[in-house]
JSON list of C-alpha atoms in Angstrom, two decimals:
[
{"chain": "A", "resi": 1, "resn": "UNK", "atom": "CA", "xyz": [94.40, 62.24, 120.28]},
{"chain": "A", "resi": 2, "resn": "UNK", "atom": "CA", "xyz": [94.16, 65.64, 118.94]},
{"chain": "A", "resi": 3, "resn": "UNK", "atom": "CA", "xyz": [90.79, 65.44, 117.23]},
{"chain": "A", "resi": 4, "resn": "UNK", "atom": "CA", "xyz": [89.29, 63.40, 120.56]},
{"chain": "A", "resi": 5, "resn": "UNK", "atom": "CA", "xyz": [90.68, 66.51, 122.71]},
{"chain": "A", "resi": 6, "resn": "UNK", "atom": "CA", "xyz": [89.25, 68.95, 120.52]},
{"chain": "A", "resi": 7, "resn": "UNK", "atom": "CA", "xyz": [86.32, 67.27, 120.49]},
{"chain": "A", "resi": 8, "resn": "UNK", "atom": "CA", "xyz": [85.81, 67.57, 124.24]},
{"chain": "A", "resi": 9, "resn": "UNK", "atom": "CA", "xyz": [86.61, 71.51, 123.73]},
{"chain": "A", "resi": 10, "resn": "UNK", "atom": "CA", "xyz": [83.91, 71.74, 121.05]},
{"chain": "A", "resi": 11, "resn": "UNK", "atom": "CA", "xyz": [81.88, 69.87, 122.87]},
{"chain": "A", "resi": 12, "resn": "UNK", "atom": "CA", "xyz": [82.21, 72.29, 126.08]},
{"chain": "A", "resi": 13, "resn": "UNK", "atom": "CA", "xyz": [81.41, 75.12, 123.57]},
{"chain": "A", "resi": 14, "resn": "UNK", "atom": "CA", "xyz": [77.95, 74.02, 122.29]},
{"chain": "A", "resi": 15, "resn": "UNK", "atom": "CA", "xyz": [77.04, 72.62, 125.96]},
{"chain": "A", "resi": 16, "resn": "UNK", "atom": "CA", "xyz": [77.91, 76.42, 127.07]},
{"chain": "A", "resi": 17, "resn": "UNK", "atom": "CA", "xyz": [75.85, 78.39, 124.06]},
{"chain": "A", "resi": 18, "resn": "UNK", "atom": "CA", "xyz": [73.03, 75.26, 124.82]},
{"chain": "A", "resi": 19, "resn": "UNK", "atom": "CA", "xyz": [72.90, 76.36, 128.61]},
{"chain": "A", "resi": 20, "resn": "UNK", "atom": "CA", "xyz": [72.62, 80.04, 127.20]},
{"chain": "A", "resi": 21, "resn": "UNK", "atom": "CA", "xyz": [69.83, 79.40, 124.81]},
{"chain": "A", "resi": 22, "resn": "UNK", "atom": "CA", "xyz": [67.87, 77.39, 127.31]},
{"chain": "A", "resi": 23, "resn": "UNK", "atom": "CA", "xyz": [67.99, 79.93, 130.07]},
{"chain": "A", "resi": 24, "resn": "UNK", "atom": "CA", "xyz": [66.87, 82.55, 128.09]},
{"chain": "A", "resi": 25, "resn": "UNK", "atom": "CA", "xyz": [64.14, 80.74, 126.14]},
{"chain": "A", "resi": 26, "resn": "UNK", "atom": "CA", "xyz": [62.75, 78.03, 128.12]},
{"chain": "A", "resi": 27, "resn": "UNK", "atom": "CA", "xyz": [63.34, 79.07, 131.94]},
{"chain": "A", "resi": 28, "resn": "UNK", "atom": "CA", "xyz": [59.97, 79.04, 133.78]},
{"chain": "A", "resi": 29, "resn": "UNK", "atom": "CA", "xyz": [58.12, 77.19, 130.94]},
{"chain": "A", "resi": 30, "resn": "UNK", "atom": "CA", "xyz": [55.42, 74.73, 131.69]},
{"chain": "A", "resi": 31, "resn": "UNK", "atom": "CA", "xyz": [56.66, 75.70, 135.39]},
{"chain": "A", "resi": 32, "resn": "UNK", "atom": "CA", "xyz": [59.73, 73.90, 134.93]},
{"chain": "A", "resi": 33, "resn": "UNK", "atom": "CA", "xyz": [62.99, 75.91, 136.12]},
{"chain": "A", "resi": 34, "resn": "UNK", "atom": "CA", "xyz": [65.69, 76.73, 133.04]},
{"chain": "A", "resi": 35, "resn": "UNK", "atom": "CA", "xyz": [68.50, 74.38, 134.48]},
{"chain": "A", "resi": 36, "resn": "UNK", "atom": "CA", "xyz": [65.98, 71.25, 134.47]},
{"chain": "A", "resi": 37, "resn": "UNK", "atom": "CA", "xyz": [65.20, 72.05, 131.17]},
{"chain": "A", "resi": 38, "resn": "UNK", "atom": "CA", "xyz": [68.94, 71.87, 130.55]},
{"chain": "A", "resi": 39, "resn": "UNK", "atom": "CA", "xyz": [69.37, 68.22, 132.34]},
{"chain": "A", "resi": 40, "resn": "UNK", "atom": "CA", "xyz": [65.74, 67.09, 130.34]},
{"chain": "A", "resi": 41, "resn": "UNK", "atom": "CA", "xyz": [67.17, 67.71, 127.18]},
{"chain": "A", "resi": 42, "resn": "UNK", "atom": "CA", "xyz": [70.96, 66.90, 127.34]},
{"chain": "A", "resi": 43, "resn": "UNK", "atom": "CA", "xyz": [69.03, 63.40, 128.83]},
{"chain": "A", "resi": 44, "resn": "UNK", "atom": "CA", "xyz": [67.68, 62.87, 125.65]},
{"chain": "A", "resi": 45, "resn": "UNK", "atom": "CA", "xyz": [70.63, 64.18, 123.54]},
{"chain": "A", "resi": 46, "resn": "UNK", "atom": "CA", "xyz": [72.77, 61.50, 125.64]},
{"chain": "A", "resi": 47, "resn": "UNK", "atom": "CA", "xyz": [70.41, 58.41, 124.93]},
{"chain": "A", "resi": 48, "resn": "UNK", "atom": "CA", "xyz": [69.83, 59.79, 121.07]},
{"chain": "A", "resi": 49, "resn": "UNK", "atom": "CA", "xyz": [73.63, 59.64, 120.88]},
{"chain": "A", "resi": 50, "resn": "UNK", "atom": "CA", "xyz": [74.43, 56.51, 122.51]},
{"chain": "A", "resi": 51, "resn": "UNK", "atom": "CA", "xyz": [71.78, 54.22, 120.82]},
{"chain": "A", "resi": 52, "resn": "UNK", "atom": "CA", "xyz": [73.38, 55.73, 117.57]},
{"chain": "A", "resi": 53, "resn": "UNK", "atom": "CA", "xyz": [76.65, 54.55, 118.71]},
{"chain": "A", "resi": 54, "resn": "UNK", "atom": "CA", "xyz": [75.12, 51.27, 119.93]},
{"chain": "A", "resi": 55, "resn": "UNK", "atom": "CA", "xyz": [74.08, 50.76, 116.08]},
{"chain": "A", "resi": 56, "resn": "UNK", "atom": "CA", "xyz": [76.28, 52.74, 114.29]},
{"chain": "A", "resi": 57, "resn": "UNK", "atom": "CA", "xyz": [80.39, 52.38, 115.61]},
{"chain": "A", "resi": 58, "resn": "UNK", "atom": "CA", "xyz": [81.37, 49.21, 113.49]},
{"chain": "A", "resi": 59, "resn": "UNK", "atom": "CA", "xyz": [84.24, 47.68, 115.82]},
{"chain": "A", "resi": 60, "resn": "UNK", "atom": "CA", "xyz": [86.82, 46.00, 114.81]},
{"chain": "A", "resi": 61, "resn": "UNK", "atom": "CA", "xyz": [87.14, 44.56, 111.19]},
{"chain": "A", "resi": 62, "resn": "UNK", "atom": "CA", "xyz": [88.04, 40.74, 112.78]},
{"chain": "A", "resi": 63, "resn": "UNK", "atom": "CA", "xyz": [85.41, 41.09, 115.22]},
{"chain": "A", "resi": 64, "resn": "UNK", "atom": "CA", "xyz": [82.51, 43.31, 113.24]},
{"chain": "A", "resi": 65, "resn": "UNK", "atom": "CA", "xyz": [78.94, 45.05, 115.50]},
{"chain": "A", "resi": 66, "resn": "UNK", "atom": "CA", "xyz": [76.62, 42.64, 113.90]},
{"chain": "A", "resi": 67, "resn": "UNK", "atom": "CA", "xyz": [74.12, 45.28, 114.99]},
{"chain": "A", "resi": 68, "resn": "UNK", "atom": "CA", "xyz": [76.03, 47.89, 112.58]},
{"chain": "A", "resi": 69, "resn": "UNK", "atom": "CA", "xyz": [73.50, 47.55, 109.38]},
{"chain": "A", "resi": 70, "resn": "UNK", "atom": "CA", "xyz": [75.43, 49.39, 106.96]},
{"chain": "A", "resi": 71, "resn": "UNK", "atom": "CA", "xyz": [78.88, 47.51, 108.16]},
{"chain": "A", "resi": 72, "resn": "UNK", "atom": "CA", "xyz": [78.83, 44.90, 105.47]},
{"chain": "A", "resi": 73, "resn": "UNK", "atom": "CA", "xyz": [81.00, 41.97, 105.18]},
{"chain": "A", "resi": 74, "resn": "UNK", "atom": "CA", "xyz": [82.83, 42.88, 102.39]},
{"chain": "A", "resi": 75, "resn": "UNK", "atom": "CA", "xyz": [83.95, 45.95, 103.99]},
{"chain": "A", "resi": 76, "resn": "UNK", "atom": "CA", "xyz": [85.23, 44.15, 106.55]},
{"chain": "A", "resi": 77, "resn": "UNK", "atom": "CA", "xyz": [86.96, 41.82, 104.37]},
{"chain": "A", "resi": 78, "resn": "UNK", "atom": "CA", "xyz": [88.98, 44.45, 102.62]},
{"chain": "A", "resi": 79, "resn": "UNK", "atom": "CA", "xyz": [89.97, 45.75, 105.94]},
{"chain": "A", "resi": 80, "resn": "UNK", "atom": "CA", "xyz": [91.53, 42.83, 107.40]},
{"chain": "A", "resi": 81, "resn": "UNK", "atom": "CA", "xyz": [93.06, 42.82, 103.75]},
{"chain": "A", "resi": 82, "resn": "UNK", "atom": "CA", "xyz": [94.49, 45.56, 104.17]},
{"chain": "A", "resi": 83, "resn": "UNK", "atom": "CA", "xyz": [96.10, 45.26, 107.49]},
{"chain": "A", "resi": 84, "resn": "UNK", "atom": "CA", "xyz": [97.31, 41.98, 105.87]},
{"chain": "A", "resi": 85, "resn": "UNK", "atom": "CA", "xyz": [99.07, 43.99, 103.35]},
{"chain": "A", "resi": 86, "resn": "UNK", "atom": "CA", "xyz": [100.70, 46.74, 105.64]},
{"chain": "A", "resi": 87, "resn": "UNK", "atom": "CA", "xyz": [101.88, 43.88, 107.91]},
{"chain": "A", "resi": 88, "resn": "UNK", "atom": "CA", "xyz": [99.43, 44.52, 110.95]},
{"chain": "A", "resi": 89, "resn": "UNK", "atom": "CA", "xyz": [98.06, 41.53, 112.57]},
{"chain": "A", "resi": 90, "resn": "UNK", "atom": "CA", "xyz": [94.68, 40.89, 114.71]},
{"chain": "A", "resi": 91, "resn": "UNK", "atom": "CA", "xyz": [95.35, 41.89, 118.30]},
{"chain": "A", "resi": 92, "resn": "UNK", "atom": "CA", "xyz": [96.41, 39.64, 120.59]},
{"chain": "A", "resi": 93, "resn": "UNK", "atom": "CA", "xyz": [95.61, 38.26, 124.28]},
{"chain": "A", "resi": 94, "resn": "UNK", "atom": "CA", "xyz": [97.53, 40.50, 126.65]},
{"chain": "A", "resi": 95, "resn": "UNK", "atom": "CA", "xyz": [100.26, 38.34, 128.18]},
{"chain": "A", "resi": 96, "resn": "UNK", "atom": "CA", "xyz": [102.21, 38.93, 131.24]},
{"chain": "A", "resi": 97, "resn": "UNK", "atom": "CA", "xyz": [105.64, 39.80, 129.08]},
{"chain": "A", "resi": 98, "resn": "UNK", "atom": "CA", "xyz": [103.55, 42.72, 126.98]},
{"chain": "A", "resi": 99, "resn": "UNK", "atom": "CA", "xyz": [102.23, 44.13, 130.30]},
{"chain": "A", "resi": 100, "resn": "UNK", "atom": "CA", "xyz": [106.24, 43.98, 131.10]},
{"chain": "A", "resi": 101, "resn": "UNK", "atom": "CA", "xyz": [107.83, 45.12, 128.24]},
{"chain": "A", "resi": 102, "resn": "UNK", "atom": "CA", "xyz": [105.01, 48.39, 128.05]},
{"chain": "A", "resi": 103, "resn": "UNK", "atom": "CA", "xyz": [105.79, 49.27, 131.59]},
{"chain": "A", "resi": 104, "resn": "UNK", "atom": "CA", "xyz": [109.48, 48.98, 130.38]},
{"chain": "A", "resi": 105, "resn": "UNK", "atom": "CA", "xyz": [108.73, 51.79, 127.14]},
{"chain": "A", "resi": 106, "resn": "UNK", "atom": "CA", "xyz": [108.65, 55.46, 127.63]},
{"chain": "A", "resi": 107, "resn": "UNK", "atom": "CA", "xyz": [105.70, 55.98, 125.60]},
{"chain": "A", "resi": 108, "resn": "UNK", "atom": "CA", "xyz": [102.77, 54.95, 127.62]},
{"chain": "A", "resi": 109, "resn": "UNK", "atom": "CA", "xyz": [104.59, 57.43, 130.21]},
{"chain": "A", "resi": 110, "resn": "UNK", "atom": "CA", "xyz": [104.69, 59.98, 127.76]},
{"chain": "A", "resi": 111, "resn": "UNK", "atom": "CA", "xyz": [101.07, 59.96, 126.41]},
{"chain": "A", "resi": 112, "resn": "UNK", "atom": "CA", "xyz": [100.25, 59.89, 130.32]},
{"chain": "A", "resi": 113, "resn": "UNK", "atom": "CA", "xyz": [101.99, 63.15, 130.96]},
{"chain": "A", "resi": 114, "resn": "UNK", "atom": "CA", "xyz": [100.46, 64.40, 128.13]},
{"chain": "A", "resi": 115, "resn": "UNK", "atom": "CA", "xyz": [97.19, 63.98, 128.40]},
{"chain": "A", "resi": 116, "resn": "UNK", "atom": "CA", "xyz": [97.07, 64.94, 131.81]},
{"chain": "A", "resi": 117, "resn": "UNK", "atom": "CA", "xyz": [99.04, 68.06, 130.78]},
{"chain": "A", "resi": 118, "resn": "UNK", "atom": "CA", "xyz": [95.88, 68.75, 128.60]},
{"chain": "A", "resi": 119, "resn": "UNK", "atom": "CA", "xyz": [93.03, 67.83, 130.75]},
{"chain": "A", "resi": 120, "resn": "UNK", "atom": "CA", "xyz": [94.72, 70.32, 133.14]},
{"chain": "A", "resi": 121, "resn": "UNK", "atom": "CA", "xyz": [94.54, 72.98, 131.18]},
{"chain": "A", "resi": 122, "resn": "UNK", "atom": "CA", "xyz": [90.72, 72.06, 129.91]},
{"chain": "A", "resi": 123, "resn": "UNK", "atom": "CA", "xyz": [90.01, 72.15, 133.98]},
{"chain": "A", "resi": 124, "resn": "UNK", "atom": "CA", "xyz": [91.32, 75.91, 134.20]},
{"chain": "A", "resi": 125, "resn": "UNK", "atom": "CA", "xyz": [87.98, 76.49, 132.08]},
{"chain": "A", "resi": 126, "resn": "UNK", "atom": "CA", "xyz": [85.22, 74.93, 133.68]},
{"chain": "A", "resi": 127, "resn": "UNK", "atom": "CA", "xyz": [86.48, 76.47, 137.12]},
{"chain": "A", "resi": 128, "resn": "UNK", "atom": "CA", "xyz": [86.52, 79.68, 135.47]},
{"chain": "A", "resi": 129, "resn": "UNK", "atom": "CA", "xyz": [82.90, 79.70, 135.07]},
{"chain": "A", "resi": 130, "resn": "UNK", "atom": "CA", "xyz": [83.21, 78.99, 139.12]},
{"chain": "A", "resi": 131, "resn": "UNK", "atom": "CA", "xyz": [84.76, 82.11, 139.31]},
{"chain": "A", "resi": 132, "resn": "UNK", "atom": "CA", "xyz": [82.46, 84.22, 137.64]},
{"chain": "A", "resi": 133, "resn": "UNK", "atom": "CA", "xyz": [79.80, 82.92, 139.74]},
{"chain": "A", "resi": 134, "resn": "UNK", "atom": "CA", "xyz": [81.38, 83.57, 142.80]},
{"chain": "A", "resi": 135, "resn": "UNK", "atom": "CA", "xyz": [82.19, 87.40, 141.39]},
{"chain": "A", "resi": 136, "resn": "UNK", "atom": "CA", "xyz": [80.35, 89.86, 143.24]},
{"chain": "A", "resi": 137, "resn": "UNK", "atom": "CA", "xyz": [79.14, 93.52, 143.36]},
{"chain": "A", "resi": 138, "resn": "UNK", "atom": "CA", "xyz": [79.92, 95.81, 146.05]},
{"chain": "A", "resi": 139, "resn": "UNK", "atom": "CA", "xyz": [76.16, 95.83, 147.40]},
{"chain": "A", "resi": 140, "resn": "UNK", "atom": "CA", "xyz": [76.41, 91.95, 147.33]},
{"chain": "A", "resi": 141, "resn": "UNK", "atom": "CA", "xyz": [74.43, 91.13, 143.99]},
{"chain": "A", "resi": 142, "resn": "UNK", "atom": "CA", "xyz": [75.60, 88.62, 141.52]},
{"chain": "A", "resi": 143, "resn": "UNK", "atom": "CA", "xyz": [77.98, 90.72, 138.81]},
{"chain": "A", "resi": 144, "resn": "UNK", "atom": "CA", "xyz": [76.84, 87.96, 136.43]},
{"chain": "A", "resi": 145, "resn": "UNK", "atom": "CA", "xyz": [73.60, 86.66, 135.09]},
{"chain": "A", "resi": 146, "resn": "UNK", "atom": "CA", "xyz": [73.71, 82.99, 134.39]},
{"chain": "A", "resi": 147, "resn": "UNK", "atom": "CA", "xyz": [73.20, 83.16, 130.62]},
{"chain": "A", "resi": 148, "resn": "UNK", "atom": "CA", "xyz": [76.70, 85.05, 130.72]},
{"chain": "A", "resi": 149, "resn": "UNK", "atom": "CA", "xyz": [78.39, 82.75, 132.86]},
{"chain": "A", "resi": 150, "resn": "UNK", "atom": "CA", "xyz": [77.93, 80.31, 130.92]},
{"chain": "A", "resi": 151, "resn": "UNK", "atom": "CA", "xyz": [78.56, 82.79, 127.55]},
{"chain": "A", "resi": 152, "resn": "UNK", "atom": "CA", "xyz": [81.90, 83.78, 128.74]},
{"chain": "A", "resi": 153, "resn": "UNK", "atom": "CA", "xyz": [84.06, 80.41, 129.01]},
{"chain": "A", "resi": 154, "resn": "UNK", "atom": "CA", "xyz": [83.02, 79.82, 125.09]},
{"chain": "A", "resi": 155, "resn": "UNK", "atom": "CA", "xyz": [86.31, 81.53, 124.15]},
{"chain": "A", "resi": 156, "resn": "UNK", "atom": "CA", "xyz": [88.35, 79.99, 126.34]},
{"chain": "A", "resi": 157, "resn": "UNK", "atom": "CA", "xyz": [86.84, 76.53, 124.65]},
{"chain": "A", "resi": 158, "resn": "UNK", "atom": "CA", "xyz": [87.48, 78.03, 121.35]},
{"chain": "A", "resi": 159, "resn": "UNK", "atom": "CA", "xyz": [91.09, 78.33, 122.45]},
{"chain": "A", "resi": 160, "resn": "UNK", "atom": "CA", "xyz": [91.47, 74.73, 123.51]},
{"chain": "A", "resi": 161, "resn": "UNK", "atom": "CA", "xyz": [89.87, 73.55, 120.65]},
{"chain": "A", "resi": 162, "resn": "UNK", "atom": "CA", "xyz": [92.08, 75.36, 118.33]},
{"chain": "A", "resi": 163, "resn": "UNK", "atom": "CA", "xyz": [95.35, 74.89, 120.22]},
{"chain": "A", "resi": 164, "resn": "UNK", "atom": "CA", "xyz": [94.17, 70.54, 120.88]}
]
């Protein structure tokens, strides 16, 4: 859970210094503004990464991607071997009494509260870059340019990804 929410923190870093690096480079090129350069290429960024996923994520060892090439059988062999060995078995059909006796646990309740806690504090971020926006100089100009409102809420990524 830690690596996934750090993840999403690292991930908010390189989208910020990406929005930065487009603005400043491409804004205006081919007449095409700076922020639809920015949805043009995180478009293709999104569909590179998800047909890798699509190919590469190997599921579950009893249930292997067929379309995962490099996922062999044997590898998923020595998987289910080793759950075997540790005494894990292949997940099972969720019944009415396992809905029950999870709603009956404090754990799911736990990680809830948790991970809530933490998006919550990964919100206070992306509203700050809100804030800057809406910052203003006595005569009424933006105190901001774009390329630093994006710029600034890097750190406070940094932070979530170090304390995640």
């Amino acid at each position: 859970m830690g690596i996934y929410c750090s993840c999403q923190a690292f991930g908010s870093m390189l989208s910020g210094a990406l929005a930065v690096a487009i603005m400043n480079t491409l804004d205006g090129k081919n007449g095409i503004a700076g922020w639809r350069w920015l949805f043009i290429i995180n478009c293709i960024m999104t569909i590179c990464v998800g047909l890798c996923g699509f190919f590469i994520l190997p599921d579950v060892p009893n249930n292997p991607n067929p379309r995962a090439f490099w996922f062999k059988k044997h590898y998923a062999r020595l998987a289910m071997e080793r759950l075997d060995r540790y005494g894990k078995v292949a997940p099972k059909k969720i019944t009415f009494d396992s809905v029950k006796r999870t709603t009956r646990s404090w754990v799911p309740y736990f990680i809830i509260i948790v991970y809530v806690a933490g998006c919550l504090a990964s919100y206070g971020i992306w509203y700050f870059a809100v804030f800057l926006k809406a910052l203003k100089n006595p005569d009424g100009s933006r105190l901001w340019s774009t390329s630093q409102v994006n710029a600034i809420p890097i750190g406070g990524s940094a932070v979530t990804a170090a304390s995640g």
